[in-house]
mmCIF file of C-alpha atoms in Angstrom:
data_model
loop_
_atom_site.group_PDB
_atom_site.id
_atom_site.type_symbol
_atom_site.label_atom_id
_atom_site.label_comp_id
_atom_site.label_asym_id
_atom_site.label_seq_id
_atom_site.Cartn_x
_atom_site.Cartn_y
_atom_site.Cartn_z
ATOM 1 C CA UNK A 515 -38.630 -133.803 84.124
ATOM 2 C CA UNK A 516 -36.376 -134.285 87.244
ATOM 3 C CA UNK A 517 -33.679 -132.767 85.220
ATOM 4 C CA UNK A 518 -35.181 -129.722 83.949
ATOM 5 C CA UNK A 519 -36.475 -128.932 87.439
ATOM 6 C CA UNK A 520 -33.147 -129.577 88.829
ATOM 7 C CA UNK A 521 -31.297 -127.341 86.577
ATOM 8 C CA UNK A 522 -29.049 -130.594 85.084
ATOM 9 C CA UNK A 523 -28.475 -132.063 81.746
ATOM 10 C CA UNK A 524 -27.774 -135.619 81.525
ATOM 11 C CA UNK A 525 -24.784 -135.603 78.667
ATOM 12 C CA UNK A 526 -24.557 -139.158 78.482
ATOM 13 C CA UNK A 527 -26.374 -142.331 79.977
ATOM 14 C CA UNK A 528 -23.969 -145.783 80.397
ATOM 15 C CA UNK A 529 -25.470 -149.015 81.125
ATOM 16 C CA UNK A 530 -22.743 -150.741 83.202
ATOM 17 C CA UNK A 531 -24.107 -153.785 82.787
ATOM 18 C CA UNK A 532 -23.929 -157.080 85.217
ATOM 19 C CA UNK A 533 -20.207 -157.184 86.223
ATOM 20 C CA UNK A 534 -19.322 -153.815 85.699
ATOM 21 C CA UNK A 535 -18.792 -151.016 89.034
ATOM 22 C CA UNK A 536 -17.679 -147.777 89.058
ATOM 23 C CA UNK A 537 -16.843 -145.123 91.835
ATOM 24 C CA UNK A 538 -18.305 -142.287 92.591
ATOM 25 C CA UNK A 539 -15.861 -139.901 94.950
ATOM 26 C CA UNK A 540 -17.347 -136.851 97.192
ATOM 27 C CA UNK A 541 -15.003 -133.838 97.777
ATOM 28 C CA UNK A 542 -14.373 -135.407 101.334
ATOM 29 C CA UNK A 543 -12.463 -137.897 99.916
ATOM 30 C CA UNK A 544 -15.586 -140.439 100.499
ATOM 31 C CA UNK A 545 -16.147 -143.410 97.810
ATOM 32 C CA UNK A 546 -18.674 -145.406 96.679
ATOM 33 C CA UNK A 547 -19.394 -147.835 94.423
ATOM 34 C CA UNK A 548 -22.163 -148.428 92.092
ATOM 35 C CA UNK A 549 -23.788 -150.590 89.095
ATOM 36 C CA UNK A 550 -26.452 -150.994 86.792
ATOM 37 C CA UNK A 551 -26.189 -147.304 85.214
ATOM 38 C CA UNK A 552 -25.259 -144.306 85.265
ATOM 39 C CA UNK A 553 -26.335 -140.893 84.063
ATOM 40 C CA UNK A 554 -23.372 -138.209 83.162
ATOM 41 C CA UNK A 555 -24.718 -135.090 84.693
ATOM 42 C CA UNK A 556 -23.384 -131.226 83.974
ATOM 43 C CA UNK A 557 -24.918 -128.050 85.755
ATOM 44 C CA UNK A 558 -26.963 -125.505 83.619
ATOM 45 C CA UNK A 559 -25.716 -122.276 83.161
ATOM 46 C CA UNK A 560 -27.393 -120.357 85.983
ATOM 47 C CA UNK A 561 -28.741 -123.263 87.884
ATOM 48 C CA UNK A 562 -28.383 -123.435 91.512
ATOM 49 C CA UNK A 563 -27.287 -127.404 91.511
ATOM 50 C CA UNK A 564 -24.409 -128.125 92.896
ATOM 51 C CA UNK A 565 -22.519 -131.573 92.155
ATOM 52 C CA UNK A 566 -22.057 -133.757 95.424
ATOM 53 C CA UNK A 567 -20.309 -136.804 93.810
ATOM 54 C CA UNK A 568 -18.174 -136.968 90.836
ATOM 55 C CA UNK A 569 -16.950 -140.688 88.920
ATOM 56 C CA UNK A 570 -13.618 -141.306 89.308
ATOM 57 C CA UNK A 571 -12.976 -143.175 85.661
ATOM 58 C CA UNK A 572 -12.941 -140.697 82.314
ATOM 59 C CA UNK A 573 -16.125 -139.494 82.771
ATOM 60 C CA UNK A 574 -14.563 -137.919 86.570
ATOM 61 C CA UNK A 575 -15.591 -134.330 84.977
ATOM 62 C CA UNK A 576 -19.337 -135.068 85.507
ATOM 63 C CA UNK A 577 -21.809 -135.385 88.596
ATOM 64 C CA UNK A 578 -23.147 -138.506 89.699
ATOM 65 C CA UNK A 579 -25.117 -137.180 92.540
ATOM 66 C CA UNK A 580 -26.429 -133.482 92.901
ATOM 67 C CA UNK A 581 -28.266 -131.183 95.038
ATOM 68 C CA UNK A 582 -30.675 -128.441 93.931
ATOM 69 C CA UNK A 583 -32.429 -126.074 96.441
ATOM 70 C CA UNK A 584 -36.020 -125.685 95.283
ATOM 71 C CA UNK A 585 -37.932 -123.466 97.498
ATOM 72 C CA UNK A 586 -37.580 -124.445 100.905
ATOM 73 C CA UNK A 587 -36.442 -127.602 100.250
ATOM 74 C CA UNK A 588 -33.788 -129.782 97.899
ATOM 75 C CA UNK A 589 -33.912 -132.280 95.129
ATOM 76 C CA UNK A 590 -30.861 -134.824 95.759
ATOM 77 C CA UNK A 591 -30.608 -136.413 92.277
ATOM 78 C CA UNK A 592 -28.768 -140.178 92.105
ATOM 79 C CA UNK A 593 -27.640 -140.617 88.871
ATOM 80 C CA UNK A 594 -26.341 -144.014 89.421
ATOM 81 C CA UNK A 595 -27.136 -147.402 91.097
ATOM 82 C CA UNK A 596 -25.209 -146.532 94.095
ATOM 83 C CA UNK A 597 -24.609 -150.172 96.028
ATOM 84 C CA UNK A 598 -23.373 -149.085 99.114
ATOM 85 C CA UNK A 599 -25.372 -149.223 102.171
ATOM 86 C CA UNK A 600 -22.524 -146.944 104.077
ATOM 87 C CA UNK A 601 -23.950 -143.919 101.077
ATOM 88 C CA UNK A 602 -27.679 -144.350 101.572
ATOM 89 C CA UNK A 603 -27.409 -144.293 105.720
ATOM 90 C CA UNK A 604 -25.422 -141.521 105.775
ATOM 91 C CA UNK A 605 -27.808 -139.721 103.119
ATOM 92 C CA UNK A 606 -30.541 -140.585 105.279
ATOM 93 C CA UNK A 607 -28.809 -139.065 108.684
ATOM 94 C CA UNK A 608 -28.010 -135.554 106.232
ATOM 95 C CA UNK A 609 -31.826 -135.732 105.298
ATOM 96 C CA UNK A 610 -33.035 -136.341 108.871
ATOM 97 C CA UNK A 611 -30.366 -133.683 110.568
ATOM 98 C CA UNK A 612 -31.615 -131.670 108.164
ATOM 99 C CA UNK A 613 -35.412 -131.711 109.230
ATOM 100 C CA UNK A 614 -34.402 -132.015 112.650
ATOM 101 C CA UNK A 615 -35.840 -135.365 113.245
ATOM 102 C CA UNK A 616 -34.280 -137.233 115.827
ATOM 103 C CA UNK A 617 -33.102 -141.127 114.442
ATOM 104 C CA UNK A 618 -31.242 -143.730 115.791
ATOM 105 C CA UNK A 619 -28.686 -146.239 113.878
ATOM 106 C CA UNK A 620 -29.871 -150.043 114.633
ATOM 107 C CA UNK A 621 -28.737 -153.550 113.643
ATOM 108 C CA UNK A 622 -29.890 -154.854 110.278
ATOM 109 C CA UNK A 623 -34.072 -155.854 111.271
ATOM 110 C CA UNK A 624 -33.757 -153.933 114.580
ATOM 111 C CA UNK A 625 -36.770 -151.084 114.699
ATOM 112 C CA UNK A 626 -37.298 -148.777 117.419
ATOM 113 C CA UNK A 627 -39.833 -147.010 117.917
ATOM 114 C CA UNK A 628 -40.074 -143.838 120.465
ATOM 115 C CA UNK A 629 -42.920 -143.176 122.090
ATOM 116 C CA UNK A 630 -43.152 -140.523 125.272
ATOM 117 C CA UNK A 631 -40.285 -141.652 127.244
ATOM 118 C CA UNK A 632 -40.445 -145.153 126.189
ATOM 119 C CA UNK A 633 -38.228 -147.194 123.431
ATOM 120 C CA UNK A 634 -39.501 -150.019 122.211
ATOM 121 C CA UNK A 635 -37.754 -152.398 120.526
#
């Protein structure tokens, strides 16, 4: 159903099984790698999803990671088992920026949490 609503049709779906990795590439120049599967997604006619992340291998013509406005909000679709932990904080500072909500990058098993004018750690 994610697909429909995003506007996106998965053309073809890989497993890349155990000691397979491909890359997916941003238009930045940013790369990732990921495992496990992957889903080859093209934009509907008319849809308002645009492709983030494209594969770098022969299938470099399809999205790996999109972004659909729905309302007031967006649908980021991950078509793939992205390993990188560099991809998901940086999707999680867009997401946060995004909302306005104030976060702060900590060690692995660090929290803090802000309360008034106090950090606690």
């Amino acid at each position: 159903p994610w697909l429909k609503i995003a506007g996106l049709k998965a053309y073809y779906i890989e497993s890349l099984g155990n000691n397979s990795k491909v890359a997916v590439r941003n238009a930045l120049g940013a790369e990732y790698h990921a495992s496990v599967w992957r889903d080859m997604l093209e934009v509907i006619d008319g849809s308002t999803s645009q492709i983030l992340y494209n594969y770098t291998d022969e299938f470099a013509s399809y999205g790996a990671v999109t972004e659909t406005a729905i309302g007031s909000g967006k649908l980021i679709y991950i078509a793939t088992g992205i390993d990188d932990t560099e991809f998901w904080l940086d999707l999680a500072a867009q997401v946060l920026q995004l909302q306005d909500i104030p976060a702060r990058l900590t060690p692995d098993g660090v929290e803090i949490i802000h309360r008034g004018n106090i950090d606690f750690i």
